[in-house]
Coordinates of C-alpha atoms in Angstrom, one line a residue:
X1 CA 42.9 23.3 4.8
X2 CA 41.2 20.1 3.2
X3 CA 40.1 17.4 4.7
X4 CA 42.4 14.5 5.5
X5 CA 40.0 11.9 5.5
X6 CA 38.6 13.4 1.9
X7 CA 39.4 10.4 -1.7
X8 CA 42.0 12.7 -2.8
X9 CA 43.8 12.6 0.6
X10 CA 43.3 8.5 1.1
X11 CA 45.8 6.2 0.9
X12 CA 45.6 4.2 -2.9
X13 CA 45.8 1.0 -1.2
X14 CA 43.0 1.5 1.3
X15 CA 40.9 2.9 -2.0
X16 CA 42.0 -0.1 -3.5
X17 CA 41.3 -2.8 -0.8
X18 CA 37.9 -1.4 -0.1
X19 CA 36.8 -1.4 -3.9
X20 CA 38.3 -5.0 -4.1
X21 CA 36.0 -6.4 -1.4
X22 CA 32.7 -4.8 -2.4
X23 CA 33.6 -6.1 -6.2
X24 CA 34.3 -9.6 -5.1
X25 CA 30.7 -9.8 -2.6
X26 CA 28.9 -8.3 -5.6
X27 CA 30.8 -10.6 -8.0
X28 CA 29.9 -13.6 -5.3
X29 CA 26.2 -13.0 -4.9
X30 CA 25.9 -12.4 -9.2
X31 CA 28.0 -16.3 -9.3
X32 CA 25.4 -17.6 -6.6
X33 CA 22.5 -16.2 -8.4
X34 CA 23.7 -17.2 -11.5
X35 CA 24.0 -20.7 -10.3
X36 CA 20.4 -21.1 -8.8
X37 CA 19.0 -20.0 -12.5
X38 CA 21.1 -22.8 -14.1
X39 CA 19.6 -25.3 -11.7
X40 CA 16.3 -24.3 -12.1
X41 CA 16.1 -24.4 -15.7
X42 CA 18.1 -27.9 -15.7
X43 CA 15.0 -29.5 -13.0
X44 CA 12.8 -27.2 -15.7
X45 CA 11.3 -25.2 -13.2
X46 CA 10.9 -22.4 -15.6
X47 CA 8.0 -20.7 -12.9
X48 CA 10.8 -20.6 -10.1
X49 CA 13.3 -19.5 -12.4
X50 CA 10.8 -16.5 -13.5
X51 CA 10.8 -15.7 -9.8
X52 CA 14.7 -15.5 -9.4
X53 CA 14.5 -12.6 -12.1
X54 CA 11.9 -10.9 -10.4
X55 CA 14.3 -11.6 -7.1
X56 CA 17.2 -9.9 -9.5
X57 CA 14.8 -7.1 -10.6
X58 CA 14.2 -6.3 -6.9
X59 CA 18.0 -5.9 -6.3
X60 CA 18.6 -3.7 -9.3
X61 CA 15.5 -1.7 -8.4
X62 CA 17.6 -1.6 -4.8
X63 CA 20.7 -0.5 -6.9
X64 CA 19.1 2.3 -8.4
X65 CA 17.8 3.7 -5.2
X66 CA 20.5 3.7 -3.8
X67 CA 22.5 5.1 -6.0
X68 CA 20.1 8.2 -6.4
X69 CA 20.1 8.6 -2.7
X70 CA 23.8 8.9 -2.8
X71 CA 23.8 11.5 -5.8
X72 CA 20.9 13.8 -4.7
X73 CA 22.5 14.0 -1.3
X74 CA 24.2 17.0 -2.0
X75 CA 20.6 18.7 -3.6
X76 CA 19.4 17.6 -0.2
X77 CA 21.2 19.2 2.5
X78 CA 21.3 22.6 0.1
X79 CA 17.5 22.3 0.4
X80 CA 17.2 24.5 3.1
X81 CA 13.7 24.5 5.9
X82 CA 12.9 26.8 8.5
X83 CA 13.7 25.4 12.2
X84 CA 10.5 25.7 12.7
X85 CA 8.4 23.1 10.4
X86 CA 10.8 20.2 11.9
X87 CA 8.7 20.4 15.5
X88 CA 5.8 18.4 14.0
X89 CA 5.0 15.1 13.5
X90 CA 8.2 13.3 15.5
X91 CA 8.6 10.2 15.8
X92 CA 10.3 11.2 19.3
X93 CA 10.5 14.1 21.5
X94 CA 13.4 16.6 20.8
X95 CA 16.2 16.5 23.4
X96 CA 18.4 19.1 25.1
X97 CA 21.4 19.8 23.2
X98 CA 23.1 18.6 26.6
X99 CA 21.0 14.9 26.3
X100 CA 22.1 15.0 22.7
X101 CA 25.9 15.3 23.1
X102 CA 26.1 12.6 25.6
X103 CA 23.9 10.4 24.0
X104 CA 26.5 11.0 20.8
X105 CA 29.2 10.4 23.0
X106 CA 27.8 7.5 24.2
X107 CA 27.2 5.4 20.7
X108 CA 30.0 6.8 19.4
X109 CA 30.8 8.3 16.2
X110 CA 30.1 6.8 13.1
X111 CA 31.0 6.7 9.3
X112 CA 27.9 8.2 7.4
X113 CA 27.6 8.8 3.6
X114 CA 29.3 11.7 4.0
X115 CA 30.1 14.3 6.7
X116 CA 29.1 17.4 7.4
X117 CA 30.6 20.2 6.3
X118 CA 30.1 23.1 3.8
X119 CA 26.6 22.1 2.9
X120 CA 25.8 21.9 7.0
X121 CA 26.7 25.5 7.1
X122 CA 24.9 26.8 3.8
X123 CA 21.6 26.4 5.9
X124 CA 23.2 27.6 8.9
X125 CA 24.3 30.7 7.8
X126 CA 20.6 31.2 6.3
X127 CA 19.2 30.9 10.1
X128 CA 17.6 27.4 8.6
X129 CA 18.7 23.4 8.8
X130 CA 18.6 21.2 6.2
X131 CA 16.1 18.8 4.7
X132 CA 17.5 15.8 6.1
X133 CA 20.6 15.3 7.6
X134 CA 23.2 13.3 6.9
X135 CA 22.6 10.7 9.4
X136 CA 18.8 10.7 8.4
X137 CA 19.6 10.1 4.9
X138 CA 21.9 7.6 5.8
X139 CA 19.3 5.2 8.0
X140 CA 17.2 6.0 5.5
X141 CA 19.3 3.9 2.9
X142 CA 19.8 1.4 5.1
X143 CA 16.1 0.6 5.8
X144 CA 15.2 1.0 2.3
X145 CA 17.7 -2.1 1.8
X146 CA 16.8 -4.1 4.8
X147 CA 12.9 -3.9 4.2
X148 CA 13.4 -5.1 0.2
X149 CA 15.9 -7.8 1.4
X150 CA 13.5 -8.8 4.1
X151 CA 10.6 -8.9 2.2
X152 CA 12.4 -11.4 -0.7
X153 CA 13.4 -13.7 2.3
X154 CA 10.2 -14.1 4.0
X155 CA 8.4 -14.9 1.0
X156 CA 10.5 -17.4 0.5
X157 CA 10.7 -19.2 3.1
X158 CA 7.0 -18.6 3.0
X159 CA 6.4 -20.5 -0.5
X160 CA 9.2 -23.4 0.9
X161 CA 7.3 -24.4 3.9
X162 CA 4.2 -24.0 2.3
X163 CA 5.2 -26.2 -0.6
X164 CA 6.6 -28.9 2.0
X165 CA 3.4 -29.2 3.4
X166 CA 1.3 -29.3 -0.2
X167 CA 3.9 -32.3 -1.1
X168 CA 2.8 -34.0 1.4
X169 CA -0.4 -34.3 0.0
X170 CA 0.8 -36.4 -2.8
X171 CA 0.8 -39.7 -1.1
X172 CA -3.0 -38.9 -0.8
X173 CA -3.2 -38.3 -4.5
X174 CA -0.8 -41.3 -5.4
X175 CA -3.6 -43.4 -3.0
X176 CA -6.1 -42.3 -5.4
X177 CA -4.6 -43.4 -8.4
X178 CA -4.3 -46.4 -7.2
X179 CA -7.7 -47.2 -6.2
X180 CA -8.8 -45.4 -9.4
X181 CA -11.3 -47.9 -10.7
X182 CA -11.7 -49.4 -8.0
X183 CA -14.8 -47.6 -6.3
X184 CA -18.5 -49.2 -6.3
X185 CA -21.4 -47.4 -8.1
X186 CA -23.7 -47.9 -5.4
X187 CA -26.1 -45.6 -4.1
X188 CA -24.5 -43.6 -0.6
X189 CA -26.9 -41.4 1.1
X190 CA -25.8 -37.8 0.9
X191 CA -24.9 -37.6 4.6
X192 CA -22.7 -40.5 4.9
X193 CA -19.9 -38.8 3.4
X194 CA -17.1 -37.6 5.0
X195 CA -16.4 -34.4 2.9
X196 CA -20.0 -33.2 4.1
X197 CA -20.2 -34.8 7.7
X198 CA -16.5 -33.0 8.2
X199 CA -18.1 -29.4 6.3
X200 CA -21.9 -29.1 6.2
X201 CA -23.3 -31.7 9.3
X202 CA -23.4 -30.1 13.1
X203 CA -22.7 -26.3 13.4
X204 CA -22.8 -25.8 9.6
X205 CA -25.8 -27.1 9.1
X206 CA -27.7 -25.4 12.1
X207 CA -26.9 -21.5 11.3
X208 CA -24.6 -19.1 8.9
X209 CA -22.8 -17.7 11.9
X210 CA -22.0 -21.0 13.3
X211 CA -20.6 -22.1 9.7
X212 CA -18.1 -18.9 9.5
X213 CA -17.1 -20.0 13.2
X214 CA -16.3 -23.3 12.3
X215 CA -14.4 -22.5 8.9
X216 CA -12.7 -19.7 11.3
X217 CA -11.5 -22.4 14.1
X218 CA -10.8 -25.2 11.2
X219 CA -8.0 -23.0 9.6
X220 CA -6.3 -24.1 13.2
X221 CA -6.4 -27.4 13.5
X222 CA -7.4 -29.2 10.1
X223 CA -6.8 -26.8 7.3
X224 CA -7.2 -29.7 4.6
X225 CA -8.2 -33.0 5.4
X226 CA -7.9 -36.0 3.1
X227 CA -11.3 -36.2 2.3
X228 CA -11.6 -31.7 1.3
X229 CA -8.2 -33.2 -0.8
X230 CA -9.9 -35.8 -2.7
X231 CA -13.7 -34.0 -3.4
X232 CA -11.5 -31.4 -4.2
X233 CA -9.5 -33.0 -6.4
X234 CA -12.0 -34.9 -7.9
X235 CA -14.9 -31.8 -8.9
X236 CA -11.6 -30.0 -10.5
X237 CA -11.1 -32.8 -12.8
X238 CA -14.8 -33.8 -13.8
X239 CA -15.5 -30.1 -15.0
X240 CA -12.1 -29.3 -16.3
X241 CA -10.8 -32.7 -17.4
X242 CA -13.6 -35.0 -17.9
X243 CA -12.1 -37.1 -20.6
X244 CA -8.4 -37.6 -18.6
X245 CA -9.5 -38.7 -15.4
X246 CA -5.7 -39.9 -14.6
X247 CA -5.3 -36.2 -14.6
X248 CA -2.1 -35.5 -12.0
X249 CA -3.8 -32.9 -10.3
X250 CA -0.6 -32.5 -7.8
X251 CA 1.7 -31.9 -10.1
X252 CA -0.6 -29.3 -11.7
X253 CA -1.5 -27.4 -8.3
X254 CA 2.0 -27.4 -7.3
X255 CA 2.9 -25.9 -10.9
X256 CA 0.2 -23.1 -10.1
X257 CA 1.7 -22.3 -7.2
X258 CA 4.7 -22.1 -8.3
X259 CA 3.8 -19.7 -10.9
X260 CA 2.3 -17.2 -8.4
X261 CA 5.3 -17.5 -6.3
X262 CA 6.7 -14.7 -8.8
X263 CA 4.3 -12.8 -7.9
X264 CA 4.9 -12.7 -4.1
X265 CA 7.9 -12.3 -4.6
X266 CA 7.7 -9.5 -6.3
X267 CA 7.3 -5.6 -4.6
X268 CA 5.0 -3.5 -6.5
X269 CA 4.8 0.4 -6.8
X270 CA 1.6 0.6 -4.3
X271 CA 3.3 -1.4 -1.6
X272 CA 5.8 1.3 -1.3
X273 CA 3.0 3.6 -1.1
X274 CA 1.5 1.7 1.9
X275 CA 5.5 2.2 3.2
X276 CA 5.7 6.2 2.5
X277 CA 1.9 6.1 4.7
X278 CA 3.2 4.2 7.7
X279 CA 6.4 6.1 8.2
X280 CA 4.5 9.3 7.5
X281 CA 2.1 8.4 10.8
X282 CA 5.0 7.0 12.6
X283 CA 4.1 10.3 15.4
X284 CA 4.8 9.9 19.4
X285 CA 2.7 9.1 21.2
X286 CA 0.8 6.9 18.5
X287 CA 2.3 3.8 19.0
X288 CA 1.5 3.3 14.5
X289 CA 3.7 0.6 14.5
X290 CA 1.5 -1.3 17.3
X291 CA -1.9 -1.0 15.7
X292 CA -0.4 -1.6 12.3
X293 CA 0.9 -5.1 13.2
X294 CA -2.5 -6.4 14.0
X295 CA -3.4 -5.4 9.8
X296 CA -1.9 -8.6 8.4
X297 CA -2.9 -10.6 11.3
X298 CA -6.6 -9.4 10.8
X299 CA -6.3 -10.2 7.1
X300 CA -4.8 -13.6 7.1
X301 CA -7.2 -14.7 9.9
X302 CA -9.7 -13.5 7.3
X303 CA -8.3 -15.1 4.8
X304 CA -8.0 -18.5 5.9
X305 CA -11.8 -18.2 6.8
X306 CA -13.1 -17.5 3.6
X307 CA -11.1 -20.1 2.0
X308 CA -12.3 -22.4 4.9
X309 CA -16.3 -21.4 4.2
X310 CA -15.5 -22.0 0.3
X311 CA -14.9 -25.6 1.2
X312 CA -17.8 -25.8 3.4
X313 CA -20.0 -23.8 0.9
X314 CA -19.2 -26.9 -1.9
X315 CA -20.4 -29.4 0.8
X316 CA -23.3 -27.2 1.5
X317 CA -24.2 -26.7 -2.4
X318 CA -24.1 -30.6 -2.7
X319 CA -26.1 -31.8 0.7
X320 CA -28.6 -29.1 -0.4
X321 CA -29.4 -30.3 -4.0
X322 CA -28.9 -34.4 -3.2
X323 CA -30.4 -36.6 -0.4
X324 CA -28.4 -39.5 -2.2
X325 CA -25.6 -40.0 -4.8
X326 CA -24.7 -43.2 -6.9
X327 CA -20.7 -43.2 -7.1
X328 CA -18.2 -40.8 -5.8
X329 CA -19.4 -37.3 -4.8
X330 CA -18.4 -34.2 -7.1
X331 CA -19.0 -30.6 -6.2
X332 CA -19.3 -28.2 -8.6
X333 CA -16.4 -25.0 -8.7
X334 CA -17.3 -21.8 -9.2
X335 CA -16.1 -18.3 -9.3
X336 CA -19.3 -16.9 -7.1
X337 CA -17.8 -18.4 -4.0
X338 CA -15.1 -16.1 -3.8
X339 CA -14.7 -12.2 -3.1
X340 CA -15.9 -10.2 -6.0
X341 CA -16.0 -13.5 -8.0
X342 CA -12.2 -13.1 -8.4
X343 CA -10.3 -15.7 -7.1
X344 CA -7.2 -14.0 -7.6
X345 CA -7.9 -11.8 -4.9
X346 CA -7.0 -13.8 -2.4
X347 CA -3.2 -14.0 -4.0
X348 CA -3.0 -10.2 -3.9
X349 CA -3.8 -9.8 -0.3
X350 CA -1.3 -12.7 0.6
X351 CA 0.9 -10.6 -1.0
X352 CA -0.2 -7.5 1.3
X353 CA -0.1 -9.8 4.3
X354 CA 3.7 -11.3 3.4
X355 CA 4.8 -7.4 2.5
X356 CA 3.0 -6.1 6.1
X357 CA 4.6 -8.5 8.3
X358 CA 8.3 -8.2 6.4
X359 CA 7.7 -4.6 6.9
X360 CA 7.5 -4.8 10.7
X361 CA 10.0 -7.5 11.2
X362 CA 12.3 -5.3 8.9
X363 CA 11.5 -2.3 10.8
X364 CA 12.2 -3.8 14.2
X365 CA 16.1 -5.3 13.3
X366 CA 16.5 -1.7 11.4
X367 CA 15.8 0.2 14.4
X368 CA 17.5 -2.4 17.0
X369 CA 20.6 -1.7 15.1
X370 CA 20.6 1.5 14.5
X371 CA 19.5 2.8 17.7
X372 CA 19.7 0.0 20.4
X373 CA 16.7 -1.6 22.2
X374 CA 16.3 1.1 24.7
X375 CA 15.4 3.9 22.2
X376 CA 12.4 6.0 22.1
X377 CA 11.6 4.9 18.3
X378 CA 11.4 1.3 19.5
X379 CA 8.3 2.2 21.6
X380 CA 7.6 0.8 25.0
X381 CA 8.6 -2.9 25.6
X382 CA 5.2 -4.0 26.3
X383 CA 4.4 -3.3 22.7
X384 CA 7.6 -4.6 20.9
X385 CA 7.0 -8.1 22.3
X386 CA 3.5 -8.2 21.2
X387 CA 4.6 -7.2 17.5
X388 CA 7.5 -10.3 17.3
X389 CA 4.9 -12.5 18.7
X390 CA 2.4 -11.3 15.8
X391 CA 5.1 -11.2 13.3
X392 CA 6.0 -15.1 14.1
X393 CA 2.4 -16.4 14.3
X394 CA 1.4 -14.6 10.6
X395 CA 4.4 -16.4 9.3
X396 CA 3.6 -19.9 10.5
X397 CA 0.3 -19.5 9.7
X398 CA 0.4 -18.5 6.6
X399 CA 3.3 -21.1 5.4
X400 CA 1.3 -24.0 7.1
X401 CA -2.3 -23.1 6.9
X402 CA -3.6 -20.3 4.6
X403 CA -0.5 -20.9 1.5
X404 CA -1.2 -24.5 1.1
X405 CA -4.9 -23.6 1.7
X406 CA -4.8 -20.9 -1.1
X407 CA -3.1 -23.6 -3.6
X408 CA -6.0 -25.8 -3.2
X409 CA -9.3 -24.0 -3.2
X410 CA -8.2 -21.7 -5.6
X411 CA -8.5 -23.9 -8.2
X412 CA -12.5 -24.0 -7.3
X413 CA -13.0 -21.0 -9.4
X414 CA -14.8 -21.3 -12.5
X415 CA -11.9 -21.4 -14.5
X416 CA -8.4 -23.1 -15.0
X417 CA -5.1 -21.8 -15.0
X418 CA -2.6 -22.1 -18.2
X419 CA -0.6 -24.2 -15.8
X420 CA -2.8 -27.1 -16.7
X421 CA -0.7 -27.4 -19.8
X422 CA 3.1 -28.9 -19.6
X423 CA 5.6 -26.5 -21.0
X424 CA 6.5 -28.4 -24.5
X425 CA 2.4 -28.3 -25.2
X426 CA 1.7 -24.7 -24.1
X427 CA 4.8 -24.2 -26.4
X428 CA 3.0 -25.9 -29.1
X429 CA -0.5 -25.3 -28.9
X430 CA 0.8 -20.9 -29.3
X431 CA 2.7 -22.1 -32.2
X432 CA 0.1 -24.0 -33.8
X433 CA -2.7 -21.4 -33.2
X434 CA -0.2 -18.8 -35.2
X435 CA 0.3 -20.6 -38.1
X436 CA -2.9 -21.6 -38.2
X437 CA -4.4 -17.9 -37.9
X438 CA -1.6 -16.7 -40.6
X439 CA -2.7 -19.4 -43.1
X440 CA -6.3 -18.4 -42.3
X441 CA -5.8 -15.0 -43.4
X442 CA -4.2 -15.9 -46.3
X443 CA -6.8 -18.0 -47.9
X444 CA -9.5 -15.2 -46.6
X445 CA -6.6 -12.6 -49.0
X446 CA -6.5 -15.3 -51.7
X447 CA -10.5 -15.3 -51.7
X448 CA -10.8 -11.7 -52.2
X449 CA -11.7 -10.9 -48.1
X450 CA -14.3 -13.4 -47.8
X451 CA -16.3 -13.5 -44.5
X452 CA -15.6 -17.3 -43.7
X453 CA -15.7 -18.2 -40.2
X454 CA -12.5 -20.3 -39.0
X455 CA -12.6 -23.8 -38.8
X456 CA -14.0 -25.7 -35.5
X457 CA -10.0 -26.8 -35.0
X458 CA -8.7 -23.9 -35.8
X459 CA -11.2 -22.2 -33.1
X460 CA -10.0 -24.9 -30.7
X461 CA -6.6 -23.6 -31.1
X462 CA -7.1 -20.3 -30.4
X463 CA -8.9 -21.0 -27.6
X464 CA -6.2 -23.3 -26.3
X465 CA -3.7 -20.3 -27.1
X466 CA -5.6 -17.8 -25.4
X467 CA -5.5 -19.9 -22.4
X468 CA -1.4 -19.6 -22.4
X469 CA -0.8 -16.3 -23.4
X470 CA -3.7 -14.9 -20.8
X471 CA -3.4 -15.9 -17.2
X472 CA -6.2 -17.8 -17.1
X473 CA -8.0 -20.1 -19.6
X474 CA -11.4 -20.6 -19.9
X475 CA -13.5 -23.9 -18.9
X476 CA -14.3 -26.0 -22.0

């Protein structure tokens, strides 16, 4: 007799109505996308509008996966397992089949992918159980879903709050425009500066351990200070821009950012890795899910440091070469202050962090929903409360300390970043070095392959092109 619930046996208008709906809320969200691009290439924000297609990438990648979950079901629950090799490694401890049926009973029954039926029995009449069972498969999907949709979110409201708080910084940068020219060349002894009596006088100057403690507490309380702002500001512009010292360093930094946002934003193959490792050590008794939520915590805290003790390394590098300076103090940026001499290491383990925590937040609504507060997947309730409290304080920290500090001291490194350029000159400065490179070649064709070395503009050029086609450009 076949099923009455079954397409074939379903009423055309409920077929219908159901199809309807899900093509008008994918039709919606495709409209509201749609409309955000169009906005951000009318306020030319080409970097944001580069991380709404990674945003759309995410969701097809979502798509897909969701789509081949619902096709291999079938090859799933034929893949047969011994009864055996499912007693190890639980999440939770088996039940009675008594504590099972009235804890079925008790949720109630529930509309899965599909039900079980015929392919239920093909590993029951083999004295087996299948791979994973409908229900399994089916939370599966769901998480899958949640933690991608999470993790998209968080970043950015992330990259919002963090950018609120960098424009606030512009009124400082707009103060010292306005002074520009204005300053005295007289001679200031070293330590009367504010930059170094804030970074490099007291603890910092007395011992290493006391400097790392300071940048470590100074994450807290005073991230960036107008005066870290302006020496900032002011080194990145005398080695990078010497000869445009109305540079709008705001504008750039906030452009940077901006540009790495798409990045963040963005979940990469290894991160899904990190994923498959948690839920494969998700064993009672364990409490993984505890221990990993201090991870991201640990790193941020970390984080912040290090990009605290860059600052305070500048002010050290200055007090330490000069008792006295005539004019305005300058440090010098360099590469060798960061980890591995990379500064772009720090935006990879933001992403970690940002990835980490949606993880965990994703991971607690997923399992809240699925299987009610109470269950033994959610762990004890001294240990959920500890991981919300976590999740919350890496998210506020990281939006109003460690993002804004990243934009900032990042651009310390020994190099600049293609963002330095507006769009219409990056755009010109490729085309330029092109033609010029074509029109080289051809007079080194016309001259029979001669060996003569390109012009010093034509050098320039490629130079400037290599610094927008490459990620990063190199200090002139």
């Amino acid at each position: 007799m076949p099923e009455a619930d079954a397409l074939e046996f379903t009423p055309t208008w409920i077929v219908a109505g159901v199809c309807s709906l899900i093509v008008v809320i994918s039709l919606a969200v495709e409209r509201f996308l749609h409309y955000i691009g169009k906005t951000l290439k009318r306020k030319n924000q080409k970097a944001l509008f580069e991380a709404l297609l990674k945003v759309k990438e995410e969701l097809m990648l979502l798509g897909f996966i969701s789509l081949l979950l619902t096709v291999s079901q079938g090859v799933i629950q034929r893949t047969c397992i011994p009864p055996s090799w499912t007693n190890y490694m639980l999440p939770c401890k088996k039940m009675d089949a008594h504590t099972v049926t009235a804890k079925v009973l008790a949720l109630g029954a529930r509309r899965l992918l599909s039900k079980s039926g015929p392919r239920s029995e093909h590993c029951q009449n083999k004295g087996k159980v299948p791979l994973l069972s409908p229900d399994a498969l089916h939370q599966l999907h769901i998480f899958i879903f949640v933690l991608a949709i999470t993790h998209v979110i968080l970043s950015a409201v992330t990259m919002f709050l963090g950018g609120e708080k960098i424009r606030q910084w512009k009124r400082w940068d707009d103060e010292i425009e306005k002074n520009a020219g204005n300053g005295s060349k007289k001679l200031t002894h070293v330590q009367q500066f504010e930059f170094i009596r804030e970074n490099f006088n007291g603890v910092g100057k007395e011992s290493m351990i006391l400097s790392w403690m300071h940048s470590f507490a100074k994450q807290f309380y005073a991230s960036v200070t107008k005066s870290d702002y302006t020496t900032m500001r002011l080194g990145f512009i005398m080695t990078h821009c010497r000869g445009n010292p109305k540079f709008h360093f705001h504008r750039y930094m906030v452009r940077a950012l901006e540009a790495d946002f798409k990045k963040v934003v963005g979940i990469r193959w290894y991160l899904w890795i990190f994923v498959v490792i948690f839920m494969l050590l998700n064993v009672n008794g364990l409490h993984t899910y505890f221990w990993i939520s201090f991870i991201p915590l640990i790193l941020l805290l970390a984080v912040g440091t290090k990009l605290e003790h860059v600052i305070a390394q500048l002010a050290h590098e200055v007090a330490e070469k000069h008792s006295a300076i005539e004019g305005d103090l300058v440090v010098n940026p360099s590469d060798e202050h960061f980890w591995c001499a990379r500064p772009r290491v720090i935006l990879y383990l933001i992403h970690f962090i940002l990835f980490q925590n949606a993880f965990e937040i994703a991971l607690f609504f997923w399992m809240l929903t699925t299987y009610g507060f109470n269950s033994c997947i959610m762990d004890h309730v001294p240990l959920i409360v500890p991981r919300l409290v976590i999740g919350v304080v890496i998210q506020l920290l990281c939006s109003y300390s460690t993002l804004p500090l990243y934009a900032i001291v990042t651009q310390m490194g020994t190099f600049f970043k293609k963002e330095i350029f507006d769009e219409h000159i990056q755009q010109g400065l490729v085309g330029w070095a092109q033609k010029a490179k074509r029109r080289t070649e051809s007079i080194k064709d016309a001259a029979g392959g001669g060996t003569h070395g390109p012009s010093s503009g034509l050098e320039m050029l490629r130079r400037a092109a290599a610094a927008i086609q490459g990620s990063r450009a190199p200090q002139r």
